[in-house]
């Protein structure tokens, strides 16, 4: 037990959230460099190698050269065992991206210093905020012309609604970038070109009051820095670990992932400030990994069709407590059955490998003969508790879907339902018309292609997708509502999900507000509440 708890205490499990191109892959790669997983940055450049190593799971991934699924990287740094959850962001943005955040204990938010807070960051941040997990900000690309530092912090505070606490402060940007000022030690970490960041840079520091500081920093920049620090000390929030833990304050760091500047400093501070595996809520109270001796985990993602011939699936689970041994038996609570957890896999620098042991905080992929659903709990505890479910996230693209050959209705419904059960798509029906019309909702449009491809290849059903103009979906939280009586705008559509829960679709976000105004007491949510237990 002592050994197990020690192992769990070493774990740091986090996701990196950002808008495409902010530098998530580059930053991850530099983390791996410091973790000793690779010797030279560039050797696991995500996009190129991931294509071969991770993504042979589905032909569509090969065809498009992108990874449809998110993966997990594990490596050691110092005394910590780090699990980084990848949140795919380009065309492969999907509901899985959101679900991955449910498995993380904290998040690193990468922001492009020349762009500030962007759309996808905003969406991912919202999910972190819903869970109140700590969020750490890395403002990247300081080697390029950046927005004003105050403007950047202001955007984070106003647009995301979280106060910030700069741990360091940049001196210039672009060609005039000289480094960052470490507020706690009152010294400057000097920026040098570290061979385009292919090696671990030597960190060079100089005290602010060292007379030779002007050899590195222009007098005007120094003067500006002193003014800014003074202002900052008076105006910005003080560092408070409790607020960080509660997701109410984001520590901010500046650097350049590409040039490998500020990355190790960030990593070291981050590992001190972030959390060990967090307790999780179950239907029998909170389960604390530091106290619970039994193994428990929940499924947050299902990866279908790793082996087309067998329709195999891999269920990705987050271990919440205890120790995992390959091939162990555990109880699948939702299924009400004992299961053998076989073929456990873990990601290691974008390669899958078999593992024997894992601990609370780790993520493993388990062979799934088709029994697991997203949100399910697996445990060896005699208490057979169930973890809180995973909410449904708002799709942003909708299409009406029909099978070409009407004789294939049965296969069509089976396929659509199975793919929905894996969580790749959400399906809805029109409010009044029964099962005839099926509306599919997805978070990223790639999932439409995945749906079409899989129905054709696995279920032998050709479909036609007719895009619908809706962009906003809201779950109705009021119980016992009479959907017929909800008075909306002309662009509103009433639908139901498979469980019969009422929802509303809108073309404009403006109409959401109008509908709320017209129906007193109506409560709408962007998240579908999880099936509680
Ligand atoms: P992502 O995973 O968040 O989508 O971003 P990624 O790391 O792939 O970075 C996107 C682009 O930004 C890449 O350039 C990358 O080299 C560049 N980049 C990342 N960090 C920094 C930084 O600190 N400073 C500067 N100047 N650039 C940075 P690319 O040309 O699109 O790709 P590549 O040809 O370099 O692979």
mmCIF file of C-alpha atoms in Angstrom, residues 315-447:
data_model
loop_
_atom_site.group_PDB
_atom_site.id
_atom_site.type_symbol
_atom_site.label_atom_id
_atom_site.label_comp_id
_atom_site.label_asym_id
_atom_site.label_seq_id
_atom_site.Cartn_x
_atom_site.Cartn_y
_atom_site.Cartn_z
ATOM 1 C CA UNK A 315 -11.621 1.650 -24.014
ATOM 2 C CA UNK A 316 -9.424 4.355 -22.581
ATOM 3 C CA UNK A 317 -9.721 4.696 -18.857
ATOM 4 C CA UNK A 318 -8.418 7.018 -16.268
ATOM 5 C CA UNK A 319 -7.275 5.133 -13.191
ATOM 6 C CA UNK A 320 -8.626 6.995 -10.174
ATOM 7 C CA UNK A 321 -7.228 4.836 -7.385
ATOM 8 C CA UNK A 322 -5.170 1.774 -6.639
ATOM 9 C CA UNK A 323 -2.901 -0.344 -8.723
ATOM 10 C CA UNK A 324 -3.514 -1.986 -12.060
ATOM 11 C CA UNK A 325 -2.015 -5.326 -13.058
ATOM 12 C CA UNK A 326 -2.256 -6.578 -16.611
ATOM 13 C CA UNK A 327 -4.917 -9.221 -16.977
ATOM 14 C CA UNK A 328 -6.485 -8.554 -13.593
ATOM 15 C CA UNK A 329 -10.172 -9.124 -12.943
ATOM 16 C CA UNK A 330 -12.351 -6.223 -11.895
ATOM 17 C CA UNK A 331 -16.030 -5.463 -11.652
ATOM 18 C CA UNK A 332 -17.671 -3.497 -14.455
ATOM 19 C CA UNK A 333 -20.285 -1.716 -12.404
ATOM 20 C CA UNK A 334 -22.644 -0.544 -15.158
ATOM 21 C CA UNK A 335 -22.523 -3.951 -16.828
ATOM 22 C CA UNK A 336 -22.979 -5.743 -13.488
ATOM 23 C CA UNK A 337 -20.263 -8.258 -14.399
ATOM 24 C CA UNK A 338 -16.722 -9.247 -13.611
ATOM 25 C CA UNK A 339 -14.347 -8.474 -16.504
ATOM 26 C CA UNK A 340 -10.760 -9.330 -17.288
ATOM 27 C CA UNK A 341 -8.747 -6.258 -18.171
ATOM 28 C CA UNK A 342 -6.569 -7.550 -20.949
ATOM 29 C CA UNK A 343 -4.126 -6.146 -23.463
ATOM 30 C CA UNK A 344 -3.487 -2.981 -21.509
ATOM 31 C CA UNK A 345 -1.700 -0.342 -23.503
ATOM 32 C CA UNK A 346 -0.146 2.970 -22.860
ATOM 33 C CA UNK A 347 1.264 5.629 -25.092
ATOM 34 C CA UNK A 348 4.909 6.408 -24.968
ATOM 35 C CA UNK A 349 6.092 9.212 -27.190
ATOM 36 C CA UNK A 350 3.478 8.354 -29.792
ATOM 37 C CA UNK A 351 4.070 4.622 -29.782
ATOM 38 C CA UNK A 352 1.751 2.149 -28.216
ATOM 39 C CA UNK A 353 3.275 -0.341 -25.838
ATOM 40 C CA UNK A 354 1.961 -3.069 -23.619
ATOM 41 C CA UNK A 355 2.183 -2.445 -19.913
ATOM 42 C CA UNK A 356 2.125 -4.618 -16.798
ATOM 43 C CA UNK A 357 1.410 -2.091 -14.126
ATOM 44 C CA UNK A 358 -0.222 1.271 -13.773
ATOM 45 C CA UNK A 359 -1.375 3.444 -10.878
ATOM 46 C CA UNK A 360 -3.953 6.012 -9.903
ATOM 47 C CA UNK A 361 -3.484 9.017 -12.207
ATOM 48 C CA UNK A 362 -2.440 6.910 -15.208
ATOM 49 C CA UNK A 363 -4.393 6.409 -18.405
ATOM 50 C CA UNK A 364 -4.606 2.965 -19.956
ATOM 51 C CA UNK A 365 -6.279 1.548 -23.023
ATOM 52 C CA UNK A 366 -8.017 -1.785 -22.489
ATOM 53 C CA UNK A 367 -9.295 -4.230 -25.054
ATOM 54 C CA UNK A 368 -13.066 -3.820 -25.191
ATOM 55 C CA UNK A 369 -15.201 -6.603 -26.630
ATOM 56 C CA UNK A 370 -18.010 -4.059 -26.976
ATOM 57 C CA UNK A 371 -19.201 -3.920 -23.387
ATOM 58 C CA UNK A 372 -18.005 -0.557 -22.156
ATOM 59 C CA UNK A 373 -19.685 2.805 -22.576
ATOM 60 C CA UNK A 374 -18.269 6.240 -21.938
ATOM 61 C CA UNK A 375 -18.483 7.069 -18.242
ATOM 62 C CA UNK A 376 -18.503 3.448 -17.011
ATOM 63 C CA UNK A 377 -16.724 2.518 -13.784
ATOM 64 C CA UNK A 378 -14.486 -0.510 -13.291
ATOM 65 C CA UNK A 379 -13.309 -1.365 -9.800
ATOM 66 C CA UNK A 380 -12.035 -4.109 -7.535
ATOM 67 C CA UNK A 381 -13.706 -2.487 -4.547
ATOM 68 C CA UNK A 382 -16.411 -4.611 -2.910
ATOM 69 C CA UNK A 383 -18.408 -1.373 -2.628
ATOM 70 C CA UNK A 384 -18.940 -1.307 -6.403
ATOM 71 C CA UNK A 385 -19.304 2.439 -6.511
ATOM 72 C CA UNK A 386 -19.835 4.372 -9.734
ATOM 73 C CA UNK A 387 -18.027 7.540 -10.681
ATOM 74 C CA UNK A 388 -19.956 10.594 -11.686
ATOM 75 C CA UNK A 389 -20.851 10.410 -15.383
ATOM 76 C CA UNK A 390 -19.336 12.404 -18.204
ATOM 77 C CA UNK A 391 -21.501 15.186 -19.591
ATOM 78 C CA UNK A 392 -22.482 15.443 -23.217
ATOM 79 C CA UNK A 393 -20.822 18.378 -24.936
ATOM 80 C CA UNK A 394 -22.598 20.652 -27.354
ATOM 81 C CA UNK A 395 -22.184 19.648 -31.005
ATOM 82 C CA UNK A 396 -21.708 22.606 -33.327
ATOM 83 C CA UNK A 397 -22.548 21.027 -36.669
ATOM 84 C CA UNK A 398 -25.744 19.244 -37.559
ATOM 85 C CA UNK A 399 -26.930 17.182 -40.489
ATOM 86 C CA UNK A 400 -29.977 15.185 -41.391
ATOM 87 C CA UNK A 401 -28.913 11.672 -42.302
ATOM 88 C CA UNK A 402 -30.681 9.091 -44.480
ATOM 89 C CA UNK A 403 -29.687 5.728 -45.861
ATOM 90 C CA UNK A 404 -29.670 5.512 -49.660
ATOM 91 C CA UNK A 405 -31.179 2.057 -49.757
ATOM 92 C CA UNK A 406 -34.344 2.073 -47.679
ATOM 93 C CA UNK A 407 -34.135 -1.724 -47.321
ATOM 94 C CA UNK A 408 -31.093 -1.254 -45.111
ATOM 95 C CA UNK A 409 -32.890 0.605 -42.374
ATOM 96 C CA UNK A 410 -31.968 -1.988 -39.763
ATOM 97 C CA UNK A 411 -28.210 -1.957 -40.427
ATOM 98 C CA UNK A 412 -28.351 1.802 -40.686
ATOM 99 C CA UNK A 413 -29.947 2.205 -37.261
ATOM 100 C CA UNK A 414 -27.606 -0.359 -35.736
ATOM 101 C CA UNK A 415 -24.541 1.381 -37.151
ATOM 102 C CA UNK A 416 -25.621 4.869 -36.193
ATOM 103 C CA UNK A 417 -26.503 3.736 -32.695
ATOM 104 C CA UNK A 418 -23.227 1.913 -32.151
ATOM 105 C CA UNK A 419 -21.168 4.820 -33.405
ATOM 106 C CA UNK A 420 -23.148 7.120 -31.138
ATOM 107 C CA UNK A 421 -22.573 4.778 -28.199
ATOM 108 C CA UNK A 422 -18.839 5.065 -28.770
ATOM 109 C CA UNK A 423 -19.310 8.794 -28.493
ATOM 110 C CA UNK A 424 -18.119 9.847 -31.954
ATOM 111 C CA UNK A 425 -21.462 11.440 -32.847
ATOM 112 C CA UNK A 426 -24.684 12.382 -31.117
ATOM 113 C CA UNK A 427 -28.010 11.433 -32.579
ATOM 114 C CA UNK A 428 -31.332 13.188 -32.202
ATOM 115 C CA UNK A 429 -34.834 12.868 -33.509
ATOM 116 C CA UNK A 430 -37.231 15.539 -34.488
ATOM 117 C CA UNK A 431 -39.654 16.398 -31.747
ATOM 118 C CA UNK A 432 -42.842 15.230 -33.445
ATOM 119 C CA UNK A 433 -41.837 12.762 -36.093
ATOM 120 C CA UNK A 434 -40.562 9.687 -34.284
ATOM 121 C CA UNK A 435 -37.536 7.775 -35.525
ATOM 122 C CA UNK A 436 -37.991 8.512 -39.237
ATOM 123 C CA UNK A 437 -35.746 11.528 -39.332
ATOM 124 C CA UNK A 438 -32.361 11.263 -37.729
ATOM 125 C CA UNK A 439 -30.307 14.329 -36.985
ATOM 126 C CA UNK A 440 -26.637 13.878 -36.265
ATOM 127 C CA UNK A 441 -24.664 16.398 -34.264
ATOM 128 C CA UNK A 442 -20.874 16.570 -34.154
ATOM 129 C CA UNK A 443 -18.316 18.798 -32.502
ATOM 130 C CA UNK A 444 -15.947 18.771 -35.490
ATOM 131 C CA UNK A 445 -17.028 18.187 -39.107
ATOM 132 C CA UNK A 446 -14.479 15.414 -39.606
ATOM 133 C CA UNK A 447 -16.839 13.208 -37.629
#
